[in-house]
């Protein structure tokens, strides 16, 4: 239907004049040829552009009686904000946001720390080779991922304890517990990688004969999801308790929150460092573990800004520009897709993995339990649905161009996604992907469901002119792809180490267990953008007929 902008009467899509008063009708699909100056603002009900002097929306029939007074008030508030936008004003805004930032960080640290239990029965043991199930090799590797952080901290504590107890028997057991402090988990939840350095100094030769440097990220998406949920909850509280004068004020508060969040996270990364040394008869061994501070700065800002602005986009207190409204649809699509993947991953877990031998192994690790695995599978499903490759490999090679050497503890695995199947896979590793390929039909169904939801949400942009539509869909696709990339990165274990022997570079180790976040960003952006452009015309095309 097309509504008369003068009297609000509903007319046939093929009509050119109103059946009630004969007034010329404004056709939605003709908006691209109209002068932009004819538009004053957007309909608060459907978001369509309001034609100059119109009393009713041509797209949904909404009346504009009280909208103009509100719009004039908004203009006064916007000019007031610009006059006061100085360092003092920004500083006050940041101070107002600081308590909310601290609350969100306490929530993240609390929820992550108390979801990591104490180890039972010591270090998790190995499953007997006769009971080994190669189709679940992916989940075996989490034992290596999560235990490495604890082992490094235990080694540092071990060094320090030896130095403090010289002359006494060496302790036979390391400290009990999960090895992670709330600060550690706060940084890990915000995707901050760790850097471990160790060196061995030969007293006789007076030279460093051995040194290693390893940069890694744990890669458990569960902790990142906790961080996003915590920030979102605090953002809802801010939206209810803090007054927004206009959309610029809303944007300023979101920027202030993210800036304070990033700065505090940066300070935490600087003070969260662990160092230890062992002074032997012929050597001095030193080790250190720290977090990459620059990563905490930009990742903390970007993550918190995307989450808080997504929540703020749901506000009804002020009129928002089309770009911020598009972010709301990005949040809706991301939540719908991730919820669907969580439901299916729960089915996979309870059907295939819950009572398996591998879960008994994983449950002995304090960092891994059922919900962690369910979230991890959901992230991998998102990766497959957006046609990105799953990558599982670990390599060690000569940095001078030699052939890569496979390590014993984790062999090189092949990639997989819906269109590119595993190729040239050796028979002894063929069953590794059994748990993935078993559900290929379901993956196509999930892909179809994803396309349907993208099209449904894209119809929200069908009432816009071509220029506004392209800009809105671009922002919408950009934010969706950023969220998908964050999720994929959070669920990907990355490790890169360099070993030096006698000040000579010997070899590098590289490992990836997950997928490329950059590839996920490109693929998800392309898929969402193209499908949304097509889907945004479906409603208009229907009305033309």
XYZ file of C-alpha atoms in Angstrom:
545
model
C 0.000 0.000 0.000
C 0.958 3.648 -0.549
C -0.322 6.275 1.854
C -1.306 9.802 0.917
C 1.086 12.289 2.529
C -1.755 14.830 2.911
C -4.683 12.851 4.353
C -3.104 9.474 5.234
C -5.507 7.415 3.113
C -4.214 4.006 1.964
C -4.013 3.609 -1.814
C -3.159 0.866 -4.279
C 0.567 0.564 -5.167
C -0.328 1.237 -8.828
C -2.251 4.467 -8.082
C -0.798 7.858 -8.925
C -3.374 10.016 -7.112
C -5.153 9.638 -3.772
C -8.624 8.113 -4.007
C -9.829 10.427 -1.216
C -8.684 13.904 -2.241
C -6.827 13.417 -5.544
C -3.487 14.511 -4.069
C -0.404 13.208 -6.007
C 1.080 10.143 -4.350
C 4.750 9.824 -3.455
C 6.060 6.492 -4.784
C 8.776 4.853 -2.611
C 10.659 3.510 -5.637
C 10.777 7.010 -7.143
C 12.626 8.461 -4.162
C 15.935 8.076 -5.961
C 15.028 10.785 -8.495
C 13.797 13.330 -5.965
C 15.962 16.167 -4.699
C 17.453 15.403 -1.284
C 16.368 18.891 -0.173
C 12.764 17.703 -0.351
C 13.456 15.450 2.650
C 13.287 16.952 6.143
C 13.776 13.974 8.497
C 12.828 10.330 8.884
C 9.614 8.654 9.963
C 9.982 7.497 13.597
C 7.862 4.434 12.890
C 9.429 2.887 9.771
C 12.484 5.071 9.116
C 11.401 6.204 5.644
C 12.377 9.693 4.504
C 9.706 12.317 5.173
C 8.763 14.358 2.130
C 8.687 18.121 2.616
C 5.333 19.423 3.929
C 3.975 15.866 4.323
C 1.491 15.269 7.151
C 1.589 11.463 6.896
C 4.301 8.935 6.037
C 3.954 7.646 2.474
C 5.291 4.215 3.507
C 3.411 3.319 6.707
C 0.796 6.064 7.135
C 2.241 7.371 10.436
C 1.150 10.916 11.333
C 3.752 13.672 11.740
C 1.691 15.994 13.963
C 4.029 16.063 16.977
C 7.266 15.200 15.210
C 8.217 18.701 14.058
C 8.177 20.169 17.571
C 10.430 17.350 18.758
C 12.750 17.918 15.811
C 13.087 21.658 16.618
C 13.944 20.804 20.229
C 16.607 18.375 19.015
C 18.246 21.097 16.914
C 18.519 23.359 19.971
C 20.108 20.541 21.960
C 22.576 19.729 19.165
C 23.880 23.298 19.006
C 24.141 23.371 22.792
C 26.254 20.204 22.739
C 28.601 21.586 20.109
C 29.229 24.742 22.100
C 30.178 22.730 25.173
C 32.216 20.067 23.404
C 35.598 20.913 24.963
C 38.192 19.053 27.014
C 36.436 19.877 30.274
C 33.094 18.605 29.024
C 34.640 15.417 27.623
C 36.564 14.870 30.873
C 33.370 15.115 32.923
C 31.673 12.622 30.629
C 34.555 10.174 31.024
C 34.416 10.528 34.821
C 30.680 9.795 34.752
C 31.316 6.651 32.723
C 34.240 5.440 34.879
C 32.087 3.759 37.596
C 30.166 1.831 34.941
C 33.436 0.723 33.333
C 34.758 -0.534 36.663
C 31.514 -2.412 37.315
C 31.702 -4.111 33.907
C 35.310 -5.175 34.516
C 34.459 -6.538 37.955
C 31.632 -8.531 36.366
C 33.964 -9.963 33.716
C 36.651 -10.884 36.247
C 34.103 -12.342 38.684
C 32.189 -14.427 36.133
C 35.301 -15.760 34.413
C 37.249 -16.488 37.587
C 34.457 -18.343 39.341
C 33.614 -20.324 36.223
C 37.149 -21.741 36.323
C 37.275 -24.382 39.032
C 40.065 -26.132 40.885
C 41.808 -29.055 39.272
C 40.783 -32.461 40.488
C 43.018 -35.520 40.465
C 46.049 -33.458 39.495
C 47.060 -32.995 35.882
C 44.602 -34.498 33.398
C 45.803 -37.865 32.208
C 45.973 -39.337 28.751
C 43.373 -41.624 27.299
C 44.515 -45.144 26.529
C 45.477 -45.524 22.872
C 42.933 -48.307 22.394
C 40.158 -45.912 23.436
C 41.457 -42.988 21.392
C 38.829 -41.509 19.088
C 40.484 -39.603 16.224
C 37.219 -37.946 15.195
C 37.470 -35.815 18.343
C 41.093 -34.764 17.910
C 40.071 -31.099 17.921
C 38.918 -31.277 21.513
C 42.026 -33.104 22.679
C 44.064 -30.080 21.722
C 42.290 -27.851 24.262
C 44.170 -29.679 26.968
C 47.419 -28.384 25.490
C 46.004 -24.867 25.055
C 44.654 -24.303 28.540
C 47.316 -26.150 30.489
C 50.144 -24.162 28.874
C 49.237 -20.945 30.696
C 49.141 -22.668 34.084
C 52.381 -24.533 33.403
C 54.225 -21.324 32.560
C 53.064 -19.573 35.721
C 53.892 -22.657 37.781
C 57.384 -22.706 36.306
C 57.910 -19.066 37.289
C 56.619 -19.739 40.801
C 58.863 -22.795 40.890
C 61.922 -20.672 40.105
C 61.048 -18.084 42.729
C 60.325 -20.728 45.360
C 63.705 -22.348 44.773
C 65.463 -19.022 45.259
C 63.551 -18.377 48.476
C 64.313 -21.839 49.901
C 68.004 -22.259 49.170
C 69.528 -24.985 51.290
C 66.139 -26.650 51.788
C 64.739 -29.621 49.873
C 63.148 -28.702 46.562
C 59.322 -28.788 46.699
C 57.882 -31.842 45.051
C 54.584 -30.240 44.051
C 53.771 -26.930 42.489
C 51.066 -24.652 43.764
C 47.563 -25.986 43.436
C 44.755 -24.165 41.682
C 43.940 -23.140 38.151
C 46.903 -20.798 37.755
C 44.782 -17.884 36.515
C 44.087 -14.716 38.471
C 41.027 -12.493 37.849
C 43.311 -10.003 36.084
C 44.616 -12.743 33.797
C 41.112 -13.769 32.831
C 40.002 -10.141 32.359
C 42.746 -9.649 29.787
C 42.184 -13.039 28.136
C 38.448 -12.280 27.859
C 39.336 -9.101 25.953
C 41.441 -11.041 23.409
C 44.814 -9.834 24.706
C 47.651 -12.234 23.729
C 50.391 -13.313 26.123
C 54.117 -13.109 25.571
C 56.488 -15.569 27.247
C 60.246 -15.097 27.199
C 62.839 -17.430 28.676
C 66.622 -17.514 28.488
C 69.486 -19.590 29.832
C 72.758 -17.829 30.705
C 75.922 -19.951 30.748
C 78.172 -18.722 33.584
C 81.272 -20.435 32.250
C 81.003 -19.083 28.726
C 79.315 -15.864 29.913
C 76.863 -16.012 27.052
C 73.158 -16.649 26.598
C 73.219 -20.088 25.030
C 69.466 -20.586 24.723
C 66.444 -18.265 24.530
C 62.837 -18.485 23.375
C 60.086 -15.978 22.758
C 56.487 -17.118 22.391
C 53.405 -15.044 21.603
C 50.058 -16.791 21.933
C 46.347 -16.387 22.552
C 44.433 -19.071 24.441
C 41.488 -19.208 22.046
C 38.486 -20.100 24.210
C 35.484 -18.073 23.010
C 33.535 -18.640 26.238
C 35.512 -15.965 28.099
C 35.031 -13.411 25.313
C 31.282 -14.056 25.295
C 31.236 -13.373 29.044
C 33.012 -10.057 28.393
C 30.467 -9.023 25.749
C 27.497 -10.006 27.905
C 28.904 -8.121 30.910
C 29.468 -4.940 28.892
C 26.000 -5.269 27.361
C 24.343 -5.585 30.788
C 26.148 -2.487 32.064
C 25.222 -0.659 28.841
C 21.546 -1.397 29.474
C 21.897 0.070 32.968
C 23.547 3.190 31.516
C 20.790 3.538 28.927
C 18.147 3.444 31.663
C 19.866 5.670 34.217
C 21.681 8.257 32.071
C 19.874 10.964 30.127
C 20.701 11.380 26.435
C 20.118 14.894 25.059
C 20.472 13.802 21.442
C 22.262 11.226 19.331
C 25.560 13.152 19.526
C 25.386 12.993 23.301
C 24.706 9.252 23.062
C 27.708 8.774 20.786
C 29.921 10.858 23.086
C 28.995 8.739 26.108
C 29.736 5.546 24.171
C 33.146 6.913 23.149
C 33.857 8.015 26.728
C 32.969 4.573 28.092
C 35.181 2.812 25.546
C 38.108 5.173 26.109
C 38.044 4.685 29.881
C 37.614 0.937 29.404
C 40.652 0.734 27.115
C 42.817 2.874 29.406
C 42.028 0.801 32.497
C 42.638 -2.416 30.571
C 45.944 -0.978 29.373
C 47.028 -0.246 32.952
C 45.990 -3.749 34.056
C 48.097 -5.278 31.277
C 51.126 -3.256 32.394
C 50.944 -4.426 36.009
C 49.978 -8.038 35.211
C 53.420 -9.477 34.627
C 55.151 -12.518 36.094
C 58.904 -12.992 36.252
C 61.042 -15.723 37.770
C 64.649 -16.882 37.747
C 66.695 -19.880 38.855
C 70.358 -19.472 39.826
C 72.100 -22.809 39.249
C 75.705 -23.871 39.572
C 76.625 -23.223 35.944
C 73.638 -21.290 34.645
C 71.010 -18.641 35.337
C 67.587 -19.349 33.885
C 65.039 -16.535 33.622
C 61.404 -16.607 32.532
C 58.711 -13.961 32.189
C 55.048 -13.884 31.226
C 53.301 -10.661 30.227
C 50.359 -9.409 28.192
C 50.748 -7.303 25.046
C 49.682 -3.867 26.262
C 49.040 -2.297 22.865
C 46.579 -5.068 22.070
C 44.703 -4.335 25.287
C 44.428 -0.679 24.276
C 42.936 -1.003 20.800
C 41.036 -4.238 21.327
C 39.544 -3.009 24.598
C 38.349 0.172 22.904
C 36.968 -1.531 19.804
C 35.177 -4.351 21.634
C 33.556 -2.113 24.244
C 32.580 0.533 21.672
C 30.883 -1.934 19.332
C 28.984 -3.585 22.198
C 27.864 -0.408 23.987
C 26.846 1.359 20.768
C 24.880 -1.730 19.716
C 22.955 -1.569 22.997
C 22.486 2.207 22.820
C 21.024 1.850 19.319
C 17.907 0.311 20.903
C 17.091 3.496 22.837
C 13.840 5.352 22.205
C 14.779 8.462 24.163
C 16.214 10.350 21.181
C 15.898 10.282 17.418
C 18.860 8.403 15.956
C 20.445 8.852 12.529
C 20.133 6.051 10.038
C 23.725 4.867 10.601
C 23.189 4.160 14.308
C 19.828 2.539 13.583
C 21.631 0.186 11.208
C 23.852 -0.903 14.107
C 20.720 -2.053 15.938
C 19.901 -4.415 13.079
C 23.503 -5.653 13.147
C 23.129 -6.554 16.806
C 19.800 -8.286 16.155
C 21.224 -10.416 13.331
C 24.362 -11.328 15.296
C 22.360 -12.385 18.358
C 19.924 -14.444 16.281
C 22.659 -16.286 14.378
C 24.791 -16.980 17.440
C 21.736 -18.222 19.368
C 20.880 -20.627 16.542
C 24.446 -21.953 16.506
C 24.378 -22.372 20.290
C 21.202 -24.452 20.036
C 22.677 -26.744 17.396
C 26.048 -27.011 19.170
C 24.202 -28.046 22.334
C 22.563 -30.847 20.365
C 25.950 -31.953 19.015
C 27.453 -31.866 22.485
C 24.748 -33.864 24.253
C 24.413 -36.314 21.352
C 28.072 -37.042 20.534
C 30.411 -35.612 23.144
C 28.835 -35.547 26.574
C 29.686 -39.115 27.567
C 32.790 -39.503 25.435
C 36.201 -40.356 26.792
C 37.578 -37.064 25.560
C 35.188 -35.080 27.787
C 36.447 -36.958 30.833
C 39.905 -35.793 29.858
C 38.791 -32.207 29.327
C 36.753 -32.006 32.514
C 39.914 -32.656 34.505
C 41.155 -29.285 33.273
C 39.724 -26.396 35.322
C 39.419 -24.121 32.278
C 37.183 -26.452 30.281
C 33.677 -27.655 30.993
C 30.481 -28.287 29.055
C 29.497 -24.680 28.352
C 32.998 -23.849 27.100
C 32.815 -26.642 24.524
C 29.268 -25.688 23.468
C 30.283 -22.063 22.845
C 33.409 -23.216 21.006
C 31.401 -25.446 18.657
C 28.953 -22.571 18.031
C 31.832 -20.336 16.947
C 33.100 -23.022 14.554
C 29.590 -23.362 13.126
C 29.450 -19.617 12.442
C 32.773 -19.968 10.686
C 31.485 -22.750 8.423
C 28.165 -21.008 7.721
C 29.993 -17.911 6.462
C 32.126 -20.135 4.202
C 35.385 -19.579 6.039
C 38.015 -22.296 6.431
C 38.651 -24.149 9.652
C 42.402 -24.475 10.119
C 44.093 -26.959 12.440
C 47.848 -27.118 12.104
C 51.085 -26.860 14.012
C 54.416 -26.486 12.237
C 58.048 -26.199 13.110
C 60.496 -25.167 10.433
C 63.781 -23.623 9.481
C 63.362 -19.821 9.213
C 65.939 -19.770 6.428
C 63.625 -21.460 3.958
C 63.953 -25.126 4.891
C 61.115 -27.602 4.729
C 58.646 -27.387 7.656
C 58.907 -30.204 10.184
C 55.787 -31.648 11.768
C 55.803 -31.821 15.547
C 54.860 -34.984 17.368
C 52.203 -33.598 19.716
C 50.025 -32.041 17.007
C 50.199 -33.005 13.350
C 49.267 -30.785 10.463
C 45.556 -31.017 9.697
C 43.751 -29.920 6.582
C 41.185 -27.171 6.136
C 37.429 -27.532 5.734
C 34.415 -25.475 4.767
C 31.226 -25.987 2.802
C 32.658 -25.560 -0.702
C 36.310 -26.579 -0.255
C 36.561 -30.124 1.088
C 39.727 -31.700 2.556
C 42.191 -32.588 -0.216
C 45.279 -34.845 -0.183
C 44.582 -36.004 3.345
C 46.575 -38.989 4.563
C 44.599 -42.042 5.572
C 45.785 -42.118 9.171
C 44.326 -38.628 9.713
C 41.184 -39.052 7.623
C 38.940 -39.678 10.618
C 39.914 -36.427 12.313
C 37.189 -34.565 10.437
C 34.584 -37.268 10.918
C 32.713 -35.223 13.523
C 32.631 -32.262 11.117
C 31.648 -33.953 7.865
C 28.913 -36.021 9.534
C 26.734 -32.902 9.761
C 27.335 -31.430 6.320
C 23.628 -31.513 5.416
C 22.805 -29.635 8.610
C 25.433 -27.013 7.741
C 23.698 -26.303 4.464
C 20.428 -25.936 6.373
C 22.084 -23.504 8.798
C 23.467 -21.582 5.830
C 19.964 -21.329 4.348
C 18.534 -20.143 7.679
C 21.283 -17.519 7.878
C 20.413 -16.221 4.406
C 16.718 -16.049 5.334
C 17.376 -13.948 8.441
C 19.690 -11.624 6.508
C 16.945 -11.093 3.914
C 14.245 -10.542 6.551
C 16.270 -7.862 8.325
C 17.296 -6.308 4.991
C 13.626 -5.535 4.304
C 13.900 -2.880 7.029
C 15.933 -0.801 4.561
C 13.442 -1.056 1.684
C 11.749 2.292 2.395
C 14.955 4.317 2.003
C 16.239 6.102 -1.061
C 19.178 4.511 -2.855
C 21.898 6.667 -1.268
C 20.686 6.250 2.313
C 20.025 2.573 1.712
C 23.579 1.877 0.555
C 25.096 3.777 3.473
C 22.870 2.027 6.011
C 23.526 -1.436 4.610
C 27.256 -0.708 4.518
C 27.288 0.204 8.229
C 25.022 -2.742 9.021
C 27.276 -5.214 7.174
C 30.439 -3.685 8.622
C 29.301 -4.089 12.231
C 28.035 -7.640 11.630
C 31.370 -8.640 10.085
C 33.266 -7.052 12.990
C 31.218 -9.062 15.493
C 31.782 -12.262 13.521
C 35.524 -11.583 13.289
C 35.711 -10.958 17.047
C 33.948 -14.248 17.757
C 36.180 -16.213 15.389
C 39.346 -14.677 16.810
C 38.166 -15.391 20.350
C 37.772 -19.075 19.478
C 41.100 -19.470 17.671
C 44.274 -20.598 19.398
C 47.287 -18.823 17.924
C 50.896 -19.432 18.825
C 54.172 -18.255 17.347
C 57.580 -18.870 18.918
C 61.189 -18.203 18.002
C 64.097 -20.173 19.437
C 67.649 -18.825 19.524
C 70.657 -21.020 20.276
C 73.959 -19.262 20.972
C 72.548 -16.001 19.591
C 71.687 -17.719 16.295
C 68.142 -18.140 15.078
C 67.388 -21.843 14.856
C 63.733 -22.415 14.128
C 60.194 -21.113 14.512
C 57.070 -22.849 15.758
C 53.634 -21.792 14.561
C 50.262 -23.166 15.536
C 46.674 -22.337 14.698
C 43.585 -24.091 15.960
C 40.530 -22.318 14.617
C 40.234 -19.928 11.668
C 41.411 -16.637 10.205
C 39.539 -13.675 11.704
C 40.510 -11.445 8.770
C 39.098 -13.928 6.254
C 35.956 -14.171 8.366
C 35.615 -10.381 8.306
C 35.872 -10.248 4.508
C 33.589 -13.210 3.837
C 30.856 -12.219 6.290
C 30.907 -8.602 5.062
C 30.582 -9.689 1.446
C 27.780 -12.167 2.148
C 25.741 -9.832 4.359
C 26.225 -6.789 2.113
C 25.270 -8.501 -1.157
C 22.285 -10.393 0.267
C 21.067 -7.279 2.105
C 21.197 -5.176 -1.065
C 19.085 -7.773 -2.866
C 16.764 -8.321 0.092
C 16.130 -4.609 0.566
C 14.379 -4.488 -2.820
C 12.021 -7.393 -2.197
C 9.389 -5.347 -0.378
C 9.487 -2.528 -2.938
C 9.233 -4.993 -5.806
C 6.192 -6.580 -4.213
C 4.463 -3.225 -3.895
C 5.122 -2.430 -7.545
C 3.252 -5.529 -8.564
